[in-house]
CSV table of C-alpha atoms in Angstrom, one decimal:
chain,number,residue,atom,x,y,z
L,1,UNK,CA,52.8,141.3,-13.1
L,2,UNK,CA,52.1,140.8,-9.3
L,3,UNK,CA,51.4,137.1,-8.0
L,4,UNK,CA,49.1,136.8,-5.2
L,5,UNK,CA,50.8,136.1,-2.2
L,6,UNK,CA,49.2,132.8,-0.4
L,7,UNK,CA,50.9,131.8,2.6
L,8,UNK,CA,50.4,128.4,4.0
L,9,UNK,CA,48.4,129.2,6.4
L,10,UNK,CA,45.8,131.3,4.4
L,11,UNK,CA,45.8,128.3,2.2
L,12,UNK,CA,44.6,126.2,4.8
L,13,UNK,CA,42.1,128.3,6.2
L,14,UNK,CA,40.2,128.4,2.4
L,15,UNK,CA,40.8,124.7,2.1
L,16,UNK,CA,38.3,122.1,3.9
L,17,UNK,CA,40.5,118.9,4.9
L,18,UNK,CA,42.6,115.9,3.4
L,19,UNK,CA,41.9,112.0,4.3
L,20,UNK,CA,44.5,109.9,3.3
L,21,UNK,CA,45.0,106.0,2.9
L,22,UNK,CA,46.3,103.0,1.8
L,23,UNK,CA,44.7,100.1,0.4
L,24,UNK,CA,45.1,97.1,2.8
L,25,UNK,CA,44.4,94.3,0.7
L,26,UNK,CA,46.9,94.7,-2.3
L,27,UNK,CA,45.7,91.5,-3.9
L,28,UNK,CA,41.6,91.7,-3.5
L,29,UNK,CA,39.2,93.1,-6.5
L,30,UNK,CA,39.2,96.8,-4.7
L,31,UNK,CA,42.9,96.6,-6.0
L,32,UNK,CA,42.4,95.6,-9.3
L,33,UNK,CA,40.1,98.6,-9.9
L,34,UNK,CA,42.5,101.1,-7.9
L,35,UNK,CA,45.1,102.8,-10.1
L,36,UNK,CA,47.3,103.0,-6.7
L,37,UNK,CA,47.6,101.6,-3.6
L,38,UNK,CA,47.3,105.3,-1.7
L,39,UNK,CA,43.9,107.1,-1.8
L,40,UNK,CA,43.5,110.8,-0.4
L,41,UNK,CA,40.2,112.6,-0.2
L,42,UNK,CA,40.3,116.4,-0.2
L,43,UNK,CA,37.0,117.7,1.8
L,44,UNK,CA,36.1,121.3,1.0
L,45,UNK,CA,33.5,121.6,4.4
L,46,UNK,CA,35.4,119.3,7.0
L,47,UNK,CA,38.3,119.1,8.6
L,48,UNK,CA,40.4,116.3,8.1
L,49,UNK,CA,40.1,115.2,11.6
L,50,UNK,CA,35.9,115.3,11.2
L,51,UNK,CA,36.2,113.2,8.1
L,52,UNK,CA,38.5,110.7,9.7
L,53,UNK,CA,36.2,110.6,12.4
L,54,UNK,CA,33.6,110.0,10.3
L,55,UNK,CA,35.4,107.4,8.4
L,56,UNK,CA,35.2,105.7,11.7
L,57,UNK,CA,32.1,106.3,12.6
L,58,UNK,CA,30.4,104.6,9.0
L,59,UNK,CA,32.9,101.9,9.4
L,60,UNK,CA,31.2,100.9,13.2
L,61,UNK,CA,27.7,101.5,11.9
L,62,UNK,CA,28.4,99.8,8.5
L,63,UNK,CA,31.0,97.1,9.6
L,64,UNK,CA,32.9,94.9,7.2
L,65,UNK,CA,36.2,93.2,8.3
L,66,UNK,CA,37.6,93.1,5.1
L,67,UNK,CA,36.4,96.3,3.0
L,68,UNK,CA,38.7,99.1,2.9
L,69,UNK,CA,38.4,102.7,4.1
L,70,UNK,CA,38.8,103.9,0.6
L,71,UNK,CA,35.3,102.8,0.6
L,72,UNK,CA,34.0,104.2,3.4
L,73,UNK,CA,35.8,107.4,2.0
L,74,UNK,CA,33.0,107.7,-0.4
L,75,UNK,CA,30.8,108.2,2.4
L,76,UNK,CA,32.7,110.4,3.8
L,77,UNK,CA,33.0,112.6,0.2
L,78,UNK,CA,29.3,112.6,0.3
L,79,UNK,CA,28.7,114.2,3.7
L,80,UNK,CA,31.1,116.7,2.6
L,81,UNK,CA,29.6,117.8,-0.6
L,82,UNK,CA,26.2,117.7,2.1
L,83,UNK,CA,27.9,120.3,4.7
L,84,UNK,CA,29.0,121.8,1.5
L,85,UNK,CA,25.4,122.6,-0.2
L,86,UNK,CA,23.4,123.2,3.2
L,87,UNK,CA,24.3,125.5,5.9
L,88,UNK,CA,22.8,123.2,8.2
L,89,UNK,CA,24.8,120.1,8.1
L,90,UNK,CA,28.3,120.8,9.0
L,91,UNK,CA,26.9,121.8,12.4
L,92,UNK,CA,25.1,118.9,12.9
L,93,UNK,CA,28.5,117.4,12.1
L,94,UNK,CA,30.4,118.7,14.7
L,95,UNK,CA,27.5,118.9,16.9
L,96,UNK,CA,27.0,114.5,16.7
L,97,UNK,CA,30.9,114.3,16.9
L,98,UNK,CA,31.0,116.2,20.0
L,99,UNK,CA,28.1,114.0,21.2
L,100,UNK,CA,30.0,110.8,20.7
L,101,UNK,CA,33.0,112.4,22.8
L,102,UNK,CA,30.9,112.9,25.5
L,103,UNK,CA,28.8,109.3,25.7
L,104,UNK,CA,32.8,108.1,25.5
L,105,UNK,CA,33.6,109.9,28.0
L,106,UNK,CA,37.1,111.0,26.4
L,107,UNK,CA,38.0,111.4,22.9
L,108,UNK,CA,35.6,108.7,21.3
L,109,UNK,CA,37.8,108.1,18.0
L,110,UNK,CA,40.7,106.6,20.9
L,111,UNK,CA,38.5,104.6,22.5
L,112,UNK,CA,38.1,100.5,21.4
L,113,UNK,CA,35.4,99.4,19.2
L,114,UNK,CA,33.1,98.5,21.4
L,115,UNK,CA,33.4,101.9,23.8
L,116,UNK,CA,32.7,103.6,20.1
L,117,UNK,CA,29.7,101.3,19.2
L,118,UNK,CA,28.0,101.7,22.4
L,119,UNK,CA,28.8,105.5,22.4
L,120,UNK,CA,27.1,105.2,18.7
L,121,UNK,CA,23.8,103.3,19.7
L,122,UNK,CA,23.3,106.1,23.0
L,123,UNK,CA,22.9,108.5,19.6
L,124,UNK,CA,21.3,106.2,17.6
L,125,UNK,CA,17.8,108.5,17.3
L,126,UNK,CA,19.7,112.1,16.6
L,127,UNK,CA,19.6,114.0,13.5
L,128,UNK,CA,23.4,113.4,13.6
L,129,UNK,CA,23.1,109.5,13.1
L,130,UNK,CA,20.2,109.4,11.3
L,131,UNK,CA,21.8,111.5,8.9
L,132,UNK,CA,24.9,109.5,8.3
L,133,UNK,CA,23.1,106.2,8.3
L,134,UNK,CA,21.2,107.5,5.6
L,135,UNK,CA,23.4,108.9,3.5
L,136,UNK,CA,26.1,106.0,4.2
L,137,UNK,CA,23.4,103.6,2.7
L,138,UNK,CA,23.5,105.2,-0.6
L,139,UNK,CA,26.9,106.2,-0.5
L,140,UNK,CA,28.6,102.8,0.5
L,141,UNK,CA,26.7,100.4,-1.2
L,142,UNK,CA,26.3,102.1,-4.7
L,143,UNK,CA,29.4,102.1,-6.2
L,144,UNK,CA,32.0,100.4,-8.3
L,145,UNK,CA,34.5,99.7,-5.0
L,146,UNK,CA,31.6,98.0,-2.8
L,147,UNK,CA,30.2,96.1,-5.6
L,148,UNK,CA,33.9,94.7,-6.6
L,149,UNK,CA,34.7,94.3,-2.6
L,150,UNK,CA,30.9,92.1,-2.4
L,151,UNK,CA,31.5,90.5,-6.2
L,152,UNK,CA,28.5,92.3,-7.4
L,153,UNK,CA,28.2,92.6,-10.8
L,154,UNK,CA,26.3,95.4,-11.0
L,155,UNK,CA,23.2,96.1,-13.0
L,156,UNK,CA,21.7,93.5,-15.5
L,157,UNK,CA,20.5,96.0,-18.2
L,158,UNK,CA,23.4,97.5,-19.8
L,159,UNK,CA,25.1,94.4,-20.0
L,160,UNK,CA,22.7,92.6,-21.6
L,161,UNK,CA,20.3,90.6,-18.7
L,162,UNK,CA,20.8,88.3,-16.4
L,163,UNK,CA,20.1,85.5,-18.2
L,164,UNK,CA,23.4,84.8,-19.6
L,165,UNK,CA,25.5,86.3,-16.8
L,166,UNK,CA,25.3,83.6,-14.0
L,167,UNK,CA,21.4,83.2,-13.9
L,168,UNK,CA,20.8,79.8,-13.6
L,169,UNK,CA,24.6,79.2,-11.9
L,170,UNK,CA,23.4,77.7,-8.5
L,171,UNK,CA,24.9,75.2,-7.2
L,172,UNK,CA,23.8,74.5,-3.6
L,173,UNK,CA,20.1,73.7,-4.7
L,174,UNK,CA,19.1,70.3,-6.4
L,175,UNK,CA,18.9,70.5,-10.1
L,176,UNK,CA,14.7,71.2,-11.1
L,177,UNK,CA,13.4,68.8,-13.5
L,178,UNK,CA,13.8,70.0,-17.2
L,179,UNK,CA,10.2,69.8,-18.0
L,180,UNK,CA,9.8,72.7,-14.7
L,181,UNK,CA,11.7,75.2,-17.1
L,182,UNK,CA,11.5,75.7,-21.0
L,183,UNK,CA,14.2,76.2,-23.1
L,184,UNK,CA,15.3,79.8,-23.1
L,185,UNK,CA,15.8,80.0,-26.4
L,186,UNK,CA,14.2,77.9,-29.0
């Protein structure tokens, strides 16, 4: 029985891209839920050097000091599977990515944070942007590793409402008068 022959290069050609990283912040809740403290992202429609790019470029658009990239991965995953399912996308990709290069007047993912930011706003109204801002609002904030990294607990209804999962927990307003709210159970 003959075994294909793949060489490494042919391999890499039929393969999209790998991000890889490490989870800063050993100790926050992103940890807890992580079963390691390395992530890696295989891409099947980007390079590794677009989706680390991209990584950046959510991260600037969407910025949180203390959230980590294996977050912003998720955005990245979902571009991908994008460029993946419509012809269109992937060159809209490279097209905004070579955009940014230009407004930066070098290499765009080398330059500080604010060269990258204002290189991002001079885009702001392309397909390009418009495309990752929208899909990065899905992406990033609807998932188990932003809601741990925010302290969201997530929807009320399959865990049983609100009432009795930190409802009435304030405690920077002054207490209302009982007779303002009936009992919630009688």
């Amino acid at each position: 029985m003959n075994e294909p022959s793949v060489n490494r290069r042919r391999f890499l050609q039929g393969s999209g891209g790998l991000l890889l990283g490490t989870l800063l912040f050993s100790s926050g809740p992103i940890a807890l839920l992580a079963p390691s403290h390395t992530w890696a992202l295989e891409t099947h429609s980007l390079s590794s050097d677009q989706a680390a790019k991209l990584l950046t470029v959510v991260r600037r658009i969407y910025p949180h000091d203390n959230m980590e990239d294996a977050v912003y991965a998720l955005v990245v995953k979902a571009l991908d599977e994008r460029a993946a399912s419509d012809p269109s996308i992937r060159p809209m990709i490279e097209q905004g990515l070579a955009a940014l290069d230009t407004q930066a007047g070098g290499v765009w993912a080398k330059q500080d944070e604010s060269r990258q930011v204002a290189a991002l706003q001079a885009i702001a109204q392309t397909p390009f942007f418009n495309l990752v801002r929208s899909v990065s609002v899905t992406a990033l904030y609807s998932n188990e590793l932003a809601y741990a990294h925010f302290g969201y607990e997530g929807a009320s209804f399959p865990k049983g409402g609100y009432l009795m999962r930190g409802f009435n927990d304030l405690d920077w307003l002054q207490a209302a008068p009982a007779e303002a709210s009936p009992p919630a159970f009688s």
